[in-house]
């Protein structure tokens, strides 16, 4: 499915923003007979946002590092908590924050925000934590490369410095 011109406009608006927000339109095919998004699709939405974030902010294009460099960043843990449904034609923004950097892992905290036709303001619909492990084929987990770690730390710092309130980059699960 091709992104709409609205997707490109919204991407451009948020391209230089911290934290990065990946926008998409929810397709009818993503919904079930109750007219809400299938639960399994939320993992896809998070992976899509993370893949773009890894490429744009860390310079880690998943296809390239896997095929050409023999490295990867598989998900080793994920959790998603839901707070509001998504429906066909809703706009979904997935905000990507670096929650934690380990020796070989990066934990991304992703907050899904719905902008539907009846929503005067964005509505939080989910919070997800995905842990990605840096690996080399045949070796397993490896330390995050220094240049990549530096970029992740710079991104995390820019995110925190961009917002006036302390919780702007931190997601309160009790919201």
PDB file of C-alpha atoms in Angstrom:
ATOM      1  CA  UNK A   1       0.000   0.000   0.000  1.00  0.00           C
ATOM      2  CA  UNK A   2       1.397   3.372  -0.985  1.00  0.00           C
ATOM      3  CA  UNK A   3       1.481   6.241   1.484  1.00  0.00           C
ATOM      4  CA  UNK A   4      -0.971   9.033   0.753  1.00  0.00           C
ATOM      5  CA  UNK A   5       0.069  12.624   0.093  1.00  0.00           C
ATOM      6  CA  UNK A   6      -1.204  13.346   3.616  1.00  0.00           C
ATOM      7  CA  UNK A   7       1.292  10.773   4.962  1.00  0.00           C
ATOM      8  CA  UNK A   8       4.151  12.601   3.203  1.00  0.00           C
ATOM      9  CA  UNK A   9       2.950  16.006   4.438  1.00  0.00           C
ATOM     10  CA  UNK A  10       2.731  14.794   8.030  1.00  0.00           C
ATOM     11  CA  UNK A  11       6.101  13.010   7.760  1.00  0.00           C
ATOM     12  CA  UNK A  12       7.688  16.253   6.542  1.00  0.00           C
ATOM     13  CA  UNK A  13       6.185  18.196   9.459  1.00  0.00           C
ATOM     14  CA  UNK A  14       7.655  15.791  11.982  1.00  0.00           C
ATOM     15  CA  UNK A  15      10.900  14.916  10.183  1.00  0.00           C
ATOM     16  CA  UNK A  16      13.026  17.267  12.264  1.00  0.00           C
ATOM     17  CA  UNK A  17      10.967  16.854  15.416  1.00  0.00           C
ATOM     18  CA  UNK A  18      12.080  15.014  18.513  1.00  0.00           C
ATOM     19  CA  UNK A  19      10.803  12.535  19.308  1.00  0.00           C
ATOM     20  CA  UNK A  20      10.191  11.196  15.796  1.00  0.00           C
ATOM     21  CA  UNK A  21       6.545  10.393  14.976  1.00  0.00           C
ATOM     22  CA  UNK A  22       5.800   7.991  12.133  1.00  0.00           C
ATOM     23  CA  UNK A  23       2.398   8.689  10.526  1.00  0.00           C
ATOM     24  CA  UNK A  24       0.185   6.325   8.542  1.00  0.00           C
ATOM     25  CA  UNK A  25      -3.459   5.968   7.573  1.00  0.00           C
ATOM     26  CA  UNK A  26      -5.280   2.899   8.849  1.00  0.00           C
ATOM     27  CA  UNK A  27      -6.525   0.749   5.960  1.00  0.00           C
ATOM     28  CA  UNK A  28      -9.891  -1.010   5.899  1.00  0.00           C
ATOM     29  CA  UNK A  29      -8.086  -4.337   5.419  1.00  0.00           C
ATOM     30  CA  UNK A  30      -6.472  -3.897   8.850  1.00  0.00           C
ATOM     31  CA  UNK A  31      -9.851  -4.055  10.589  1.00  0.00           C
ATOM     32  CA  UNK A  32     -12.007  -6.926  11.827  1.00  0.00           C
ATOM     33  CA  UNK A  33     -15.798  -7.433  11.643  1.00  0.00           C
ATOM     34  CA  UNK A  34     -16.201  -5.079  14.636  1.00  0.00           C
ATOM     35  CA  UNK A  35     -14.600  -2.373  12.444  1.00  0.00           C
ATOM     36  CA  UNK A  36     -11.562  -1.962  14.706  1.00  0.00           C
ATOM     37  CA  UNK A  37      -7.939  -2.837  13.953  1.00  0.00           C
ATOM     38  CA  UNK A  38      -6.887  -6.467  14.438  1.00  0.00           C
ATOM     39  CA  UNK A  39      -4.714  -6.739  17.553  1.00  0.00           C
ATOM     40  CA  UNK A  40      -1.808  -8.313  15.653  1.00  0.00           C
ATOM     41  CA  UNK A  41      -1.493  -5.270  13.371  1.00  0.00           C
ATOM     42  CA  UNK A  42      -0.260  -3.086  16.268  1.00  0.00           C
ATOM     43  CA  UNK A  43       3.032  -5.001  16.292  1.00  0.00           C
ATOM     44  CA  UNK A  44       3.371  -4.295  12.555  1.00  0.00           C
ATOM     45  CA  UNK A  45       2.731  -0.582  13.096  1.00  0.00           C
ATOM     46  CA  UNK A  46       5.446  -0.453  15.770  1.00  0.00           C
ATOM     47  CA  UNK A  47       7.918  -2.410  13.631  1.00  0.00           C
ATOM     48  CA  UNK A  48       7.245  -0.086  10.692  1.00  0.00           C
ATOM     49  CA  UNK A  49       7.910   2.994  12.835  1.00  0.00           C
ATOM     50  CA  UNK A  50      11.038   1.425  14.360  1.00  0.00           C
ATOM     51  CA  UNK A  51      12.421   0.399  10.963  1.00  0.00           C
ATOM     52  CA  UNK A  52      12.113   3.963   9.661  1.00  0.00           C
ATOM     53  CA  UNK A  53      13.592   5.347  12.912  1.00  0.00           C
ATOM     54  CA  UNK A  54      16.587   2.956  12.829  1.00  0.00           C
ATOM     55  CA  UNK A  55      17.298   3.990   9.228  1.00  0.00           C
ATOM     56  CA  UNK A  56      16.772   7.773   9.531  1.00  0.00           C
ATOM     57  CA  UNK A  57      18.205   8.392  12.973  1.00  0.00           C
ATOM     58  CA  UNK A  58      20.797   5.630  13.433  1.00  0.00           C
ATOM     59  CA  UNK A  59      21.774   4.973   9.809  1.00  0.00           C
ATOM     60  CA  UNK A  60      20.862   1.306  10.262  1.00  0.00           C
ATOM     61  CA  UNK A  61      18.861   0.191   7.226  1.00  0.00           C
ATOM     62  CA  UNK A  62      17.625  -3.244   8.281  1.00  0.00           C
ATOM     63  CA  UNK A  63      17.739  -4.815   4.806  1.00  0.00           C
ATOM     64  CA  UNK A  64      21.258  -3.513   4.167  1.00  0.00           C
ATOM     65  CA  UNK A  65      22.793  -4.507   7.496  1.00  0.00           C
ATOM     66  CA  UNK A  66      21.206  -7.968   7.307  1.00  0.00           C
ATOM     67  CA  UNK A  67      21.937  -8.828   3.678  1.00  0.00           C
ATOM     68  CA  UNK A  68      25.196  -6.949   3.080  1.00  0.00           C
ATOM     69  CA  UNK A  69      26.813  -6.747   6.520  1.00  0.00           C
ATOM     70  CA  UNK A  70      25.693  -9.955   8.249  1.00  0.00           C
ATOM     71  CA  UNK A  71      24.186  -8.079  11.193  1.00  0.00           C
ATOM     72  CA  UNK A  72      20.697  -7.641  12.550  1.00  0.00           C
ATOM     73  CA  UNK A  73      18.526  -6.111  15.261  1.00  0.00           C
ATOM     74  CA  UNK A  74      15.874  -8.725  16.048  1.00  0.00           C
ATOM     75  CA  UNK A  75      13.169  -8.039  18.613  1.00  0.00           C
ATOM     76  CA  UNK A  76      13.845 -10.023  21.788  1.00  0.00           C
ATOM     77  CA  UNK A  77      10.936  -8.683  23.834  1.00  0.00           C
ATOM     78  CA  UNK A  78       7.777  -6.700  23.151  1.00  0.00           C
ATOM     79  CA  UNK A  79       4.770  -5.544  25.106  1.00  0.00           C
ATOM     80  CA  UNK A  80       1.804  -3.430  24.113  1.00  0.00           C
ATOM     81  CA  UNK A  81      -0.855  -1.883  26.350  1.00  0.00           C
ATOM     82  CA  UNK A  82      -4.026  -0.634  24.672  1.00  0.00           C
ATOM     83  CA  UNK A  83      -6.166   2.333  25.689  1.00  0.00           C
ATOM     84  CA  UNK A  84      -8.342   3.223  22.660  1.00  0.00           C
ATOM     85  CA  UNK A  85      -9.344   1.526  19.382  1.00  0.00           C
ATOM     86  CA  UNK A  86      -8.254   2.369  15.852  1.00  0.00           C
ATOM     87  CA  UNK A  87     -10.617   2.280  12.869  1.00  0.00           C
ATOM     88  CA  UNK A  88     -10.259   2.456   9.095  1.00  0.00           C
ATOM     89  CA  UNK A  89      -9.244   5.919   7.853  1.00  0.00           C
ATOM     90  CA  UNK A  90      -7.923   7.001  11.267  1.00  0.00           C
ATOM     91  CA  UNK A  91      -4.505   8.667  11.184  1.00  0.00           C
ATOM     92  CA  UNK A  92      -2.011   6.915  13.444  1.00  0.00           C
ATOM     93  CA  UNK A  93       1.153   8.560  14.704  1.00  0.00           C
ATOM     94  CA  UNK A  94       3.674   6.270  16.392  1.00  0.00           C
ATOM     95  CA  UNK A  95       6.062   8.345  18.503  1.00  0.00           C
ATOM     96  CA  UNK A  96       9.469   6.684  18.955  1.00  0.00           C
ATOM     97  CA  UNK A  97      11.547   7.300  22.081  1.00  0.00           C
ATOM     98  CA  UNK A  98      14.740   5.622  23.294  1.00  0.00           C
ATOM     99  CA  UNK A  99      13.895   4.369  26.752  1.00  0.00           C
ATOM    100  CA  UNK A 100      17.088   2.457  27.501  1.00  0.00           C
ATOM    101  CA  UNK A 101      20.434   1.527  25.975  1.00  0.00           C
ATOM    102  CA  UNK A 102      22.082  -1.683  27.134  1.00  0.00           C
ATOM    103  CA  UNK A 103      25.346  -3.286  26.034  1.00  0.00           C
ATOM    104  CA  UNK A 104      23.721  -4.972  23.039  1.00  0.00           C
ATOM    105  CA  UNK A 105      20.110  -3.791  23.250  1.00  0.00           C
ATOM    106  CA  UNK A 106      18.063  -0.688  22.664  1.00  0.00           C
ATOM    107  CA  UNK A 107      14.601  -0.404  24.189  1.00  0.00           C
ATOM    108  CA  UNK A 108      12.186   1.741  22.223  1.00  0.00           C
ATOM    109  CA  UNK A 109       9.122   3.172  23.894  1.00  0.00           C
ATOM    110  CA  UNK A 110       6.440   3.797  21.290  1.00  0.00           C
ATOM    111  CA  UNK A 111       3.258   5.745  21.893  1.00  0.00           C
ATOM    112  CA  UNK A 112       0.431   5.393  19.362  1.00  0.00           C
ATOM    113  CA  UNK A 113      -1.760   8.456  18.875  1.00  0.00           C
ATOM    114  CA  UNK A 114      -5.003   8.362  16.907  1.00  0.00           C
ATOM    115  CA  UNK A 115      -6.313  11.307  14.937  1.00  0.00           C
ATOM    116  CA  UNK A 116      -9.766  10.287  13.737  1.00  0.00           C
ATOM    117  CA  UNK A 117     -12.466  12.315  12.042  1.00  0.00           C
ATOM    118  CA  UNK A 118     -14.241  12.773  15.393  1.00  0.00           C
ATOM    119  CA  UNK A 119     -11.100  13.483  17.443  1.00  0.00           C
ATOM    120  CA  UNK A 120     -10.531  17.202  18.112  1.00  0.00           C
ATOM    121  CA  UNK A 121      -7.164  16.295  19.707  1.00  0.00           C
ATOM    122  CA  UNK A 122      -4.920  13.243  19.279  1.00  0.00           C
ATOM    123  CA  UNK A 123      -6.030  10.285  21.410  1.00  0.00           C
ATOM    124  CA  UNK A 124      -3.474   7.910  22.949  1.00  0.00           C
ATOM    125  CA  UNK A 125      -4.406   4.413  21.803  1.00  0.00           C
ATOM    126  CA  UNK A 126      -1.414   2.314  22.872  1.00  0.00           C
ATOM    127  CA  UNK A 127       1.988   2.272  24.526  1.00  0.00           C
ATOM    128  CA  UNK A 128       4.550  -0.312  23.422  1.00  0.00           C
ATOM    129  CA  UNK A 129       8.039  -1.335  24.502  1.00  0.00           C
ATOM    130  CA  UNK A 130      10.171  -3.205  22.001  1.00  0.00           C
ATOM    131  CA  UNK A 131      13.674  -4.435  22.850  1.00  0.00           C
ATOM    132  CA  UNK A 132      16.010  -4.806  19.857  1.00  0.00           C
ATOM    133  CA  UNK A 133      19.241  -6.795  20.182  1.00  0.00           C
ATOM    134  CA  UNK A 134      22.268  -6.058  17.991  1.00  0.00           C
ATOM    135  CA  UNK A 135      23.570  -9.307  16.527  1.00  0.00           C
ATOM    136  CA  UNK A 136      26.119 -10.620  14.061  1.00  0.00           C
ATOM    137  CA  UNK A 137      25.291 -13.718  12.044  1.00  0.00           C
ATOM    138  CA  UNK A 138      26.974 -16.724  13.643  1.00  0.00           C
ATOM    139  CA  UNK A 139      28.017 -14.814  16.788  1.00  0.00           C
ATOM    140  CA  UNK A 140      24.751 -13.877  18.463  1.00  0.00           C
ATOM    141  CA  UNK A 141      24.452 -10.712  20.547  1.00  0.00           C
ATOM    142  CA  UNK A 142      27.210  -8.110  20.153  1.00  0.00           C
ATOM    143  CA  UNK A 143      27.851  -4.691  21.657  1.00  0.00           C
ATOM    144  CA  UNK A 144      26.044  -1.816  19.974  1.00  0.00           C
ATOM    145  CA  UNK A 145      28.581  -0.217  17.612  1.00  0.00           C
ATOM    146  CA  UNK A 146      29.984   2.986  19.129  1.00  0.00           C
ATOM    147  CA  UNK A 147      28.827   5.186  16.234  1.00  0.00           C
ATOM    148  CA  UNK A 148      25.293   3.795  16.523  1.00  0.00           C
ATOM    149  CA  UNK A 149      25.237   4.163  20.316  1.00  0.00           C
ATOM    150  CA  UNK A 150      26.401   7.779  19.974  1.00  0.00           C
ATOM    151  CA  UNK A 151      23.557   8.540  17.543  1.00  0.00           C
ATOM    152  CA  UNK A 152      20.995   6.873  19.831  1.00  0.00           C
ATOM    153  CA  UNK A 153      22.264   8.864  22.816  1.00  0.00           C
ATOM    154  CA  UNK A 154      22.175  12.113  20.806  1.00  0.00           C
ATOM    155  CA  UNK A 155      18.617  11.347  19.719  1.00  0.00           C
ATOM    156  CA  UNK A 156      17.565  10.579  23.291  1.00  0.00           C
ATOM    157  CA  UNK A 157      19.151  13.810  24.505  1.00  0.00           C
ATOM    158  CA  UNK A 158      17.524  15.867  21.725  1.00  0.00           C
ATOM    159  CA  UNK A 159      14.169  14.321  22.568  1.00  0.00           C
ATOM    160  CA  UNK A 160      14.454  15.243  26.217  1.00  0.00           C
ATOM    161  CA  UNK A 161      15.781  18.730  25.456  1.00  0.00           C
ATOM    162  CA  UNK A 162      13.022  19.502  22.964  1.00  0.00           C
ATOM    163  CA  UNK A 163      10.226  19.193  25.491  1.00  0.00           C
ATOM    164  CA  UNK A 164       9.555  21.602  28.310  1.00  0.00           C
ATOM    165  CA  UNK A 165       7.921  19.092  30.669  1.00  0.00           C
ATOM    166  CA  UNK A 166       9.841  16.169  32.125  1.00  0.00           C
ATOM    167  CA  UNK A 167       7.217  13.670  31.009  1.00  0.00           C
ATOM    168  CA  UNK A 168       7.042  14.785  27.364  1.00  0.00           C
ATOM    169  CA  UNK A 169       9.482  12.060  26.264  1.00  0.00           C
ATOM    170  CA  UNK A 170       8.535   9.675  29.035  1.00  0.00           C
ATOM    171  CA  UNK A 171       5.209   7.927  28.671  1.00  0.00           C
ATOM    172  CA  UNK A 172       3.202   7.572  31.846  1.00  0.00           C
ATOM    173  CA  UNK A 173       1.409   4.227  31.619  1.00  0.00           C
ATOM    174  CA  UNK A 174      -1.264   5.573  33.967  1.00  0.00           C
ATOM    175  CA  UNK A 175      -2.422   8.272  31.521  1.00  0.00           C
TER     176      UNK A 175
END
